[in-house]
Amino acid sequence: MGALRTIVCAAALTACANNPSPLDKTVGDKKVDSKNTSTDPWSTLTSKTDNKSDDAGGTFGGFDIKGMLEKVAAAMETPGPYEAPEKSADYDEAKPHWGVLGMGGNIVERESFSFSFLGGGGGRGKELRRVVERLREFAKDPQLTGILLRVEQVDVSLPDVIELRAAMHDVRKAGKKLVCHTEGVSNATYLVLAACERIGLAPLGAIALTGPAAMPVHVKGLLDKLGITADFLHVGAYKGAAEPITRDAPSNEMKETLQGILDRHYATTVEIVAAERKMQPAEVQAIVDTALFPSPQAKAAKLVDEVVSFEAFRDANFGTSPWTELEYETPTGKDQLQTMMKVARFLGAMPPERPAGPHVAVIYALGNIVDGDGDGVLGARQEIASHTLVAALRAIAKDDDVKAVVLRIDSGGGSAQASELIWEAVAQVKAKKPVVVSIFFLLFRGGFFFYIGSS
């Protein structure tokens, strides 16, 4: 409740800051010193000097709250005297320059709202679509000479890797340099790294290419000791969802399924590394068999080009060119309500933004397929609820401005009843406009209903 109170208070304060108030009239006669150049944001907290309300808004009780917030934000973005610089001294956004972009943590299909600004643990990670869009925006920036990607270990799936690599190659095709530095990565993250022209590795870093693995966990033995028997109706040899609690080990059919997935991942790893690092497939296979490469061995195996610190790698590539750190978001500072509007949409208090005029609708169907409205908390669900999705599909079918629909699916299946309801709704949309299914990572069981109902 404390977090929600903070949100409500912040929203009220910001709303007042963006709307004139009767209190903005005569509150004092204190004059503002126009020569005041103090960087202290509180030094500009002054009262109004006339009886007129501020047409531009941004005041509350005669105080320039909006201006104060802008100064606080600017002060927070300014590095301290002992922090790494965020740009070179000669950087000018209107002139050619390099960019430094960090990449690490989780990359997810859909982001969840983060309460990290309230001291919480943060959201689920960066949204894949936003990362890809941002890279392509950088590719079109006429003043951007090149990008130095500083890569940490990324929690990323193989489909994510393929989309990220395509966007990174778009940067290179646009004639911009793309170089990478890391302090150590493994497996899928290295495949992202390999899309760069040159790779630098920290002296104490290492590259690990161990190849994919599957480790099924079976708890039937534990249940037996507890006197518990799992009773499931098994339909079809390859329907193994209940195997972890009904068997001591994977069935032959499950082993065949897992082996097929691993073989495809292994082949993709070999293909990418061989193509990007100019190796023969047999060389890459030998690297995977070795698995771990400390920095000297990584360079000898042609997995990296240089063993060097980040600062030295940056200076060697940039030379005397100016540079700046790049961000995935593009804050404008125009509207103080943007963050709180995002909170309101997340909580369901406001509808999502909708484009005006003809457009393509993108619908995300992520997670298990469940009946009814689902049980996600505060809209933060990662599941496919039949009532929710069917209602959205039917509304889209009637909307003449929606010219086509992209259904983005990542699902391990679920309720047969819910799947059939969604299938019927997809068919209704298909009868009026094209429906394209984009499979992100998984499409099992009930998810096929969406697929066969599409265009």
Short mmCIF file of C-alpha atoms in Angstrom, two decimals:
data_model
loop_
_atom_site.label_atom_id
_atom_site.label_comp_id
_atom_site.label_asym_id
_atom_site.label_seq_id
_atom_site.Cartn_x
_atom_site.Cartn_y
_atom_site.Cartn_z
CA MET A 1 0.00 0.00 0.00
CA GLY A 2 2.90 2.34 0.68
CA ALA A 3 4.05 2.04 -2.94
CA LEU A 4 0.55 2.73 -4.24
CA ARG A 5 0.24 5.79 -1.97
CA THR A 6 3.54 7.05 -3.35
CA ILE A 7 2.26 6.59 -6.91
CA VAL A 8 -1.01 8.38 -6.20
CA CYS A 9 0.76 11.28 -4.46
CA ALA A 10 3.28 11.61 -7.29
CA ALA A 11 0.48 11.54 -9.87
CA ALA A 12 -1.45 14.23 -8.02
CA LEU A 13 1.62 16.41 -7.63
CA THR A 14 2.57 16.03 -11.29
CA ALA A 15 -0.99 16.66 -12.45
CA CYS A 16 -1.10 19.84 -10.41
CA ALA A 17 2.27 20.83 -11.84
CA ASN A 18 0.86 20.58 -15.35
CA ASN A 19 -2.41 22.42 -14.70
CA PRO A 20 -2.92 25.97 -13.44
CA SER A 21 -4.49 26.13 -9.97
CA PRO A 22 -6.43 28.89 -8.24
CA LEU A 23 -3.61 28.80 -5.71
CA ASP A 24 -1.27 30.01 -8.47
CA LYS A 25 -2.61 33.52 -8.01
CA THR A 26 -1.10 35.95 -5.55
CA VAL A 27 0.85 33.89 -3.05
CA GLY A 28 3.74 36.21 -2.49
CA ASP A 29 5.72 39.09 -3.90
CA LYS A 30 9.15 37.54 -3.81
CA LYS A 31 11.26 38.48 -6.83
CA VAL A 32 13.27 35.93 -8.78
CA ASP A 33 16.92 36.61 -9.38
CA SER A 34 17.34 35.97 -13.12
CA LYS A 35 21.10 35.78 -12.66
CA ASN A 36 20.87 32.87 -10.27
CA THR A 37 22.96 30.11 -11.84
CA SER A 38 22.93 27.71 -8.90
CA THR A 39 22.68 24.04 -9.82
CA ASP A 40 20.67 23.40 -6.67
CA PRO A 41 17.16 22.58 -7.96
CA TRP A 42 15.62 23.87 -4.75
CA SER A 43 17.12 27.30 -5.35
CA THR A 44 14.56 27.95 -8.09
CA LEU A 45 11.56 27.18 -5.89
CA THR A 46 10.06 30.64 -6.00
CA SER A 47 6.62 32.16 -5.60
CA LYS A 48 4.73 33.87 -8.42
CA THR A 49 4.95 37.64 -8.60
CA ASP A 50 1.64 38.60 -10.18
CA ASN A 51 -2.05 37.85 -10.01
CA LYS A 52 -2.12 35.96 -13.29
CA SER A 53 -2.19 32.21 -13.54
CA ASP A 54 0.64 30.60 -15.46
CA ASP A 55 -0.73 29.85 -18.95
CA ALA A 56 1.90 27.17 -19.43
CA GLY A 57 1.00 25.43 -16.17
CA GLY A 58 3.77 23.76 -14.21
CA THR A 59 3.14 25.52 -10.91
CA PHE A 60 1.58 24.51 -7.63
CA GLY A 61 0.83 26.97 -4.88
CA GLY A 62 2.99 29.50 -6.68
CA PHE A 63 6.02 27.20 -6.84
CA ASP A 64 7.62 26.04 -10.10
CA ILE A 65 7.27 22.30 -9.38
CA LYS A 66 7.71 21.29 -13.01
CA GLY A 67 10.90 23.28 -13.35
CA MET A 68 12.16 21.85 -10.10
CA LEU A 69 11.48 18.27 -11.27
CA GLU A 70 13.28 18.95 -14.55
CA LYS A 71 16.31 20.27 -12.67
CA VAL A 72 16.30 17.29 -10.32
CA ALA A 73 16.16 14.91 -13.28
CA ALA A 74 19.01 16.72 -15.02
CA ALA A 75 21.09 16.70 -11.82
CA MET A 76 20.53 12.96 -11.35
CA GLU A 77 21.73 12.28 -14.91
CA THR A 78 24.96 14.24 -14.40
CA PRO A 79 27.87 11.96 -13.40
CA GLY A 80 29.57 12.71 -10.11
CA PRO A 81 33.27 13.68 -9.91
CA TYR A 82 34.35 10.05 -9.41
CA GLU A 83 31.98 8.38 -11.87
CA ALA A 84 32.76 7.31 -15.44
CA PRO A 85 31.95 10.02 -18.01
CA GLU A 86 28.84 9.58 -20.14
CA LYS A 87 30.26 11.45 -23.13
CA SER A 88 33.48 12.97 -24.37
CA ALA A 89 34.19 16.63 -23.67
CA ASP A 90 33.89 17.51 -27.38
CA TYR A 91 30.63 15.65 -28.01
CA ASP A 92 28.03 17.52 -30.07
CA GLU A 93 24.88 15.65 -31.15
CA ALA A 94 24.79 17.72 -34.36
CA LYS A 95 28.23 16.47 -35.42
CA PRO A 96 29.54 12.97 -36.31
CA HIS A 97 30.22 10.86 -33.23
CA TRP A 98 30.42 7.32 -31.85
CA GLY A 99 27.92 5.77 -29.45
CA VAL A 100 28.43 3.38 -26.52
CA LEU A 101 25.49 1.07 -25.83
CA GLY A 102 25.24 -1.40 -22.96
CA MET A 103 23.55 -4.78 -23.36
CA GLY A 104 22.93 -7.17 -20.47
CA GLY A 105 20.33 -8.66 -18.15
CA ASN A 106 17.03 -10.05 -19.41
CA ILE A 107 15.57 -9.48 -22.85
CA VAL A 108 11.91 -10.44 -22.83
CA GLU A 109 9.06 -10.55 -25.30
CA ARG A 110 6.92 -8.18 -23.23
CA GLU A 111 8.18 -6.01 -20.38
CA SER A 112 6.44 -5.75 -17.04
CA PHE A 113 6.23 -2.53 -15.08
CA SER A 114 9.13 -1.86 -12.75
CA PHE A 115 8.76 -0.46 -9.26
CA SER A 116 12.53 -0.06 -9.02
CA PHE A 117 12.18 3.71 -8.69
CA LEU A 118 10.38 3.02 -5.40
CA GLY A 119 13.14 0.77 -4.14
CA GLY A 120 11.77 -2.48 -5.54
CA GLY A 121 13.57 -5.15 -7.49
CA GLY A 122 12.72 -3.87 -10.94
CA GLY A 123 10.88 -5.34 -13.90
CA ARG A 124 11.46 -8.43 -15.96
CA GLY A 125 13.88 -6.84 -18.41
CA LYS A 126 14.16 -4.96 -21.70
CA GLU A 127 11.52 -5.63 -24.31
CA LEU A 128 12.89 -7.36 -27.40
CA ARG A 129 10.92 -5.25 -29.85
CA ARG A 130 12.19 -2.02 -28.27
CA VAL A 131 15.82 -3.16 -28.39
CA VAL A 132 15.48 -4.12 -32.06
CA GLU A 133 13.68 -0.87 -32.93
CA ARG A 134 16.34 1.19 -31.16
CA LEU A 135 19.18 -0.51 -33.02
CA ARG A 136 17.45 0.22 -36.31
CA GLU A 137 16.92 3.84 -35.26
CA PHE A 138 20.66 4.09 -34.59
CA ALA A 139 21.31 2.64 -38.06
CA LYS A 140 19.41 5.60 -39.57
CA ASP A 141 21.10 8.29 -37.45
CA PRO A 142 23.16 10.37 -39.93
CA GLN A 143 25.49 11.66 -37.21
CA LEU A 144 26.28 8.27 -35.68
CA THR A 145 29.61 6.96 -36.99
CA GLY A 146 29.51 3.65 -35.19
CA ILE A 147 28.46 1.80 -32.03
CA LEU A 148 30.55 0.18 -29.34
CA LEU A 149 28.34 -2.48 -27.77
CA ARG A 150 29.38 -3.28 -24.21
CA VAL A 151 27.96 -6.77 -23.68
CA GLU A 152 27.36 -8.50 -20.37
CA GLN A 153 25.75 -11.91 -20.01
CA VAL A 154 22.24 -11.70 -21.47
CA ASP A 155 19.36 -13.98 -20.54
CA VAL A 156 18.21 -14.52 -24.10
CA SER A 157 16.59 -17.31 -26.11
CA LEU A 158 17.76 -18.48 -29.52
CA PRO A 159 14.86 -16.77 -31.35
CA ASP A 160 15.82 -13.54 -29.52
CA VAL A 161 19.39 -14.00 -30.71
CA ILE A 162 18.31 -14.30 -34.34
CA GLU A 163 16.24 -11.08 -34.16
CA LEU A 164 18.97 -9.17 -32.33
CA ARG A 165 21.59 -10.28 -34.82
CA ALA A 166 19.41 -9.18 -37.75
CA ALA A 167 19.10 -5.69 -36.21
CA MET A 168 22.86 -5.55 -35.55
CA HIS A 169 23.56 -6.46 -39.17
CA ASP A 170 21.20 -3.64 -40.21
CA VAL A 171 23.55 -1.26 -38.37
CA ARG A 172 26.51 -2.61 -40.32
CA LYS A 173 24.62 -2.54 -43.64
CA ALA A 174 23.94 1.16 -43.02
CA GLY A 175 27.69 1.74 -43.24
CA LYS A 176 28.29 2.16 -39.52
CA LYS A 177 30.99 0.45 -37.50
CA LEU A 178 29.82 -2.07 -34.91
CA VAL A 179 32.35 -3.34 -32.39
CA CYS A 180 31.82 -5.22 -29.13
CA HIS A 181 33.59 -5.56 -25.80
CA THR A 182 32.83 -8.00 -23.01
CA GLU A 183 34.22 -9.16 -19.71
CA GLY A 184 33.01 -12.68 -20.40
CA VAL A 185 29.93 -14.37 -21.90
CA SER A 186 28.65 -17.81 -22.75
CA ASN A 187 26.57 -19.66 -25.34
CA ALA A 188 23.63 -17.61 -26.70
CA THR A 189 25.16 -14.29 -25.62
CA TYR A 190 28.30 -15.08 -27.59
CA LEU A 191 26.15 -15.54 -30.70
CA VAL A 192 25.00 -11.93 -30.21
CA LEU A 193 28.60 -10.83 -29.72
CA ALA A 194 29.65 -12.59 -32.93
CA ALA A 195 27.58 -10.17 -35.04
CA CYS A 196 30.16 -7.43 -34.37
CA GLU A 197 33.07 -6.61 -36.68
CA ARG A 198 35.60 -6.78 -33.87
CA ILE A 199 35.38 -8.31 -30.40
CA GLY A 200 37.43 -7.23 -27.39
CA LEU A 201 37.68 -9.37 -24.24
CA ALA A 202 38.84 -8.19 -20.82
CA PRO A 203 42.22 -9.69 -19.76
CA LEU A 204 40.67 -11.75 -16.95
CA GLY A 205 37.56 -12.64 -18.95
CA ALA A 206 36.56 -15.90 -20.60
CA ILE A 207 34.31 -17.23 -23.34
CA ALA A 208 32.26 -20.38 -22.66
CA LEU A 209 30.69 -22.26 -25.56
CA THR A 210 29.37 -25.38 -23.91
CA GLY A 211 26.53 -26.07 -26.33
CA PRO A 212 22.86 -26.57 -25.43
CA ALA A 213 21.65 -29.07 -22.82
CA ALA A 214 18.35 -30.27 -21.40
CA MET A 215 18.03 -31.41 -17.79
CA PRO A 216 14.55 -32.77 -17.05
CA VAL A 217 13.67 -32.93 -13.35
CA HIS A 218 11.53 -35.90 -12.22
CA VAL A 219 9.99 -36.02 -8.75
CA LYS A 220 8.05 -39.30 -8.90
CA GLY A 221 10.49 -40.90 -6.44
CA LEU A 222 9.87 -38.10 -3.96
CA LEU A 223 6.10 -38.48 -4.34
CA ASP A 224 6.41 -42.22 -3.78
CA LYS A 225 8.19 -41.62 -0.48
CA LEU A 226 5.41 -39.26 0.55
CA GLY A 227 2.76 -41.80 -0.40
CA ILE A 228 1.40 -39.62 -3.20
CA THR A 229 0.35 -41.04 -6.57
CA ALA A 230 -0.15 -38.73 -9.55
CA ASP A 231 -3.09 -39.84 -11.72
CA PHE A 232 -3.23 -38.36 -15.22
CA LEU A 233 -4.98 -39.40 -18.41
CA HIS A 234 -2.15 -39.91 -20.93
CA VAL A 235 -3.34 -39.34 -24.50
CA GLY A 236 -0.69 -39.80 -27.21
CA ALA A 237 2.88 -41.05 -26.94
CA TYR A 238 4.39 -37.59 -27.36
CA LYS A 239 2.11 -35.85 -24.82
CA GLY A 240 4.62 -35.79 -21.98
CA ALA A 241 3.58 -32.81 -19.86
CA ALA A 242 2.89 -35.01 -16.83
CA GLU A 243 6.04 -37.12 -17.11
CA PRO A 244 8.00 -35.27 -14.38
CA ILE A 245 5.52 -36.49 -11.76
CA THR A 246 4.45 -39.81 -13.30
CA ARG A 247 7.81 -41.24 -14.37
CA ASP A 248 11.29 -41.61 -12.88
CA ALA A 249 12.95 -40.68 -16.17
CA PRO A 250 11.96 -39.29 -19.58
CA SER A 251 10.16 -41.64 -21.96
CA ASN A 252 11.79 -42.53 -25.29
CA GLU A 253 9.38 -40.13 -27.02
CA MET A 254 10.38 -37.28 -24.69
CA LYS A 255 14.06 -38.05 -25.23
CA GLU A 256 13.47 -37.93 -28.99
CA THR A 257 11.72 -34.57 -28.68
CA LEU A 258 14.42 -33.03 -26.50
CA GLN A 259 17.20 -34.41 -28.69
CA GLY A 260 15.60 -32.86 -31.76
CA ILE A 261 15.46 -29.45 -30.08
CA LEU A 262 19.07 -29.70 -28.89
CA ASP A 263 20.32 -30.83 -32.30
CA ARG A 264 18.71 -27.79 -33.93
CA HIS A 265 20.20 -25.41 -31.36
CA TYR A 266 23.62 -27.01 -31.70
CA ALA A 267 23.51 -26.78 -35.50
CA THR A 268 22.48 -23.11 -35.32
CA THR A 269 25.37 -22.35 -32.93
CA VAL A 270 27.88 -23.99 -35.25
CA GLU A 271 26.47 -22.23 -38.33
CA ILE A 272 26.54 -18.76 -36.75
CA VAL A 273 30.03 -18.99 -35.21
CA ALA A 274 31.51 -20.53 -38.38
CA ALA A 275 30.03 -17.81 -40.60
CA GLU A 276 30.86 -14.84 -38.36
CA ARG A 277 34.35 -15.88 -37.28
CA LYS A 278 35.41 -17.34 -40.65
CA MET A 279 35.89 -20.89 -39.37
CA GLN A 280 35.13 -24.35 -40.63
CA PRO A 281 32.23 -26.17 -38.90
CA ALA A 282 34.67 -28.80 -37.60
CA GLU A 283 36.68 -26.05 -35.86
CA VAL A 284 33.57 -24.76 -34.10
CA GLN A 285 32.58 -28.28 -33.05
CA ALA A 286 36.03 -28.70 -31.49
CA ILE A 287 35.57 -25.38 -29.67
CA VAL A 288 32.21 -26.53 -28.24
CA ASP A 289 33.85 -29.78 -27.11
CA THR A 290 36.52 -27.76 -25.27
CA ALA A 291 33.86 -25.42 -23.84
CA LEU A 292 35.82 -22.91 -21.71
CA PHE A 293 38.32 -20.41 -23.14
CA PRO A 294 40.15 -17.93 -20.85
CA SER A 295 41.19 -14.75 -22.64
CA PRO A 296 44.53 -15.92 -24.17
CA GLN A 297 43.00 -19.16 -25.45
CA ALA A 298 39.90 -17.32 -26.68
CA LYS A 299 42.07 -15.11 -28.87
CA ALA A 300 44.12 -18.07 -30.10
CA ALA A 301 40.88 -19.88 -31.03
CA LYS A 302 39.71 -16.78 -32.98
CA LEU A 303 36.70 -16.28 -30.74
CA VAL A 304 37.83 -12.70 -30.02
CA ASP A 305 40.12 -10.25 -31.80
CA GLU A 306 41.77 -8.53 -28.84
CA VAL A 307 42.45 -9.09 -25.17
CA VAL A 308 42.13 -5.57 -23.80
CA SER A 309 40.38 -3.45 -21.17
CA PHE A 310 37.18 -1.66 -22.12
CA GLU A 311 38.70 1.83 -21.93
CA ALA A 312 41.68 0.89 -24.09
CA PHE A 313 39.39 -0.84 -26.61
CA ARG A 314 37.15 2.23 -26.73
CA ASP A 315 40.02 4.65 -27.23
CA ALA A 316 41.63 2.49 -29.93
CA ASN A 317 38.40 2.32 -31.95
CA PHE A 318 37.23 5.90 -31.42
CA GLY A 319 40.59 7.61 -31.85
CA THR A 320 39.96 11.33 -31.52
CA SER A 321 36.27 11.08 -32.45
CA PRO A 322 33.72 12.39 -29.95
CA TRP A 323 31.38 9.89 -28.34
CA THR A 324 28.36 9.56 -26.06
CA GLU A 325 26.50 6.83 -24.22
CA LEU A 326 23.33 5.68 -25.97
CA GLU A 327 20.04 4.75 -24.31
CA TYR A 328 17.28 2.32 -25.25
CA GLU A 329 14.66 4.88 -24.27
CA THR A 330 14.29 8.29 -25.87
CA PRO A 331 13.14 10.61 -23.04
CA THR A 332 11.81 13.94 -24.25
CA GLY A 333 10.96 15.59 -20.96
CA LYS A 334 7.91 17.16 -22.63
CA ASP A 335 5.28 15.56 -20.47
CA GLN A 336 5.73 14.91 -16.76
CA LEU A 337 2.66 12.65 -16.80
CA GLN A 338 4.13 9.98 -19.10
CA THR A 339 5.48 7.78 -16.31
CA MET A 340 2.28 7.97 -14.28
CA MET A 341 0.17 7.27 -17.36
CA LYS A 342 2.22 4.12 -17.85
CA VAL A 343 1.44 3.12 -14.27
CA ALA A 344 -2.25 3.82 -14.81
CA ARG A 345 -2.34 1.69 -17.97
CA PHE A 346 -0.51 -1.09 -16.15
CA LEU A 347 -3.10 -1.01 -13.35
CA GLY A 348 -5.95 -0.98 -15.87
CA ALA A 349 -7.09 2.51 -14.90
CA MET A 350 -6.52 3.81 -18.43
CA PRO A 351 -6.92 2.10 -21.81
CA PRO A 352 -3.77 1.50 -23.86
CA GLU A 353 -2.72 4.04 -26.46
CA ARG A 354 -4.30 3.42 -29.85
CA PRO A 355 -3.04 4.74 -33.19
CA ALA A 356 -5.34 6.98 -35.20
CA GLY A 357 -6.32 5.88 -38.69
CA PRO A 358 -5.60 2.58 -40.50
CA HIS A 359 -3.08 0.37 -38.70
CA VAL A 360 -1.96 -3.19 -37.98
CA ALA A 361 -2.85 -4.62 -34.56
CA VAL A 362 -0.22 -6.68 -32.72
CA ILE A 363 -1.65 -9.04 -30.09
CA TYR A 364 0.64 -10.85 -27.66
CA ALA A 365 -0.45 -14.33 -26.56
CA LEU A 366 2.17 -15.33 -23.99
CA GLY A 367 2.13 -18.07 -21.37
CA ASN A 368 -0.21 -20.90 -20.50
CA ILE A 369 -3.73 -20.96 -21.94
CA VAL A 370 -6.29 -20.66 -19.12
CA ASP A 371 -10.06 -20.44 -18.82
CA GLY A 372 -11.93 -17.28 -17.88
CA ASP A 373 -10.22 -14.02 -16.98
CA GLY A 374 -7.06 -15.57 -15.55
CA ASP A 375 -5.55 -14.68 -12.22
CA GLY A 376 -2.78 -12.22 -13.02
CA VAL A 377 -2.16 -9.53 -10.39
CA LEU A 378 -2.73 -5.89 -11.39
CA GLY A 379 -2.62 -6.72 -15.09
CA ALA A 380 0.86 -8.22 -14.79
CA ARG A 381 -0.19 -11.61 -16.09
CA GLN A 382 1.93 -13.75 -18.36
CA GLU A 383 -0.87 -16.06 -19.45
CA ILE A 384 -3.46 -16.36 -22.20
CA ALA A 385 -6.91 -15.95 -20.66
CA SER A 386 -9.76 -16.90 -22.98
CA HIS A 387 -12.23 -14.19 -21.88
CA THR A 388 -9.66 -11.42 -22.20
CA LEU A 389 -8.22 -12.47 -25.56
CA VAL A 390 -11.57 -13.38 -27.14
CA ALA A 391 -12.98 -9.95 -26.20
CA ALA A 392 -9.97 -8.21 -27.78
CA LEU A 393 -10.21 -10.30 -30.97
CA ARG A 394 -13.93 -9.63 -31.39
CA ALA A 395 -13.41 -5.90 -30.91
CA ILE A 396 -10.64 -5.94 -33.51
CA ALA A 397 -12.84 -7.87 -35.96
CA LYS A 398 -15.36 -4.99 -35.83
CA ASP A 399 -12.76 -2.21 -36.05
CA ASP A 400 -12.49 -0.99 -39.64
CA ASP A 401 -9.27 0.91 -38.86
CA VAL A 402 -7.48 -2.37 -38.12
CA LYS A 403 -6.42 -3.63 -41.54
CA ALA A 404 -4.52 -6.74 -40.39
CA VAL A 405 -3.61 -8.59 -37.20
CA VAL A 406 -0.30 -10.07 -36.06
CA LEU A 407 -0.75 -12.69 -33.33
CA ARG A 408 2.55 -13.14 -31.48
CA ILE A 409 2.51 -16.51 -29.70
CA ASP A 410 4.74 -18.07 -27.06
CA SER A 411 2.78 -20.82 -25.35
CA GLY A 412 3.25 -24.30 -24.00
CA GLY A 413 -0.48 -24.94 -24.33
CA GLY A 414 -3.15 -25.34 -21.69
CA SER A 415 -6.93 -25.51 -21.53
CA ALA A 416 -8.58 -27.18 -24.54
CA GLN A 417 -11.84 -25.28 -23.89
CA ALA A 418 -10.08 -21.91 -23.80
CA SER A 419 -8.07 -22.81 -26.92
CA GLU A 420 -11.24 -23.60 -28.88
CA LEU A 421 -12.89 -20.33 -27.86
CA ILE A 422 -9.83 -18.39 -28.98
CA TRP A 423 -9.68 -20.40 -32.23
CA GLU A 424 -13.27 -19.38 -33.03
CA ALA A 425 -12.47 -15.72 -32.31
CA VAL A 426 -9.38 -15.86 -34.56
CA ALA A 427 -11.55 -17.33 -37.33
CA GLN A 428 -14.00 -14.43 -36.97
CA VAL A 429 -11.17 -11.94 -37.43
CA LYS A 430 -9.77 -13.93 -40.36
CA ALA A 431 -13.12 -13.71 -42.14
CA LYS A 432 -12.75 -9.92 -42.31
CA LYS A 433 -8.99 -9.23 -42.46
CA PRO A 434 -5.62 -11.05 -42.64
CA VAL A 435 -4.35 -12.71 -39.48
CA VAL A 436 -0.63 -13.53 -39.35
CA VAL A 437 0.78 -15.77 -36.63
CA SER A 438 4.34 -15.07 -35.44
CA ILE A 439 5.75 -17.87 -33.27
CA PHE A 440 8.25 -16.45 -30.79
CA PHE A 441 9.65 -19.47 -28.94
CA LEU A 442 7.13 -22.20 -28.15
CA LEU A 443 3.94 -23.39 -29.82
CA PHE A 444 2.59 -26.52 -28.17
CA ARG A 445 -0.75 -28.24 -27.91
CA GLY A 446 -3.51 -25.63 -27.59
CA GLY A 447 -1.36 -23.00 -29.28
CA PHE A 448 -1.84 -24.82 -32.58
CA PHE A 449 -5.50 -23.81 -32.47
CA PHE A 450 -4.45 -20.19 -33.02
CA TYR A 451 -2.10 -21.23 -35.80
CA ILE A 452 -4.61 -23.21 -37.85
CA GLY A 453 -7.21 -20.49 -37.47
CA SER A 454 -4.94 -17.82 -39.02
CA SER A 455 -4.39 -16.68 -42.59
#
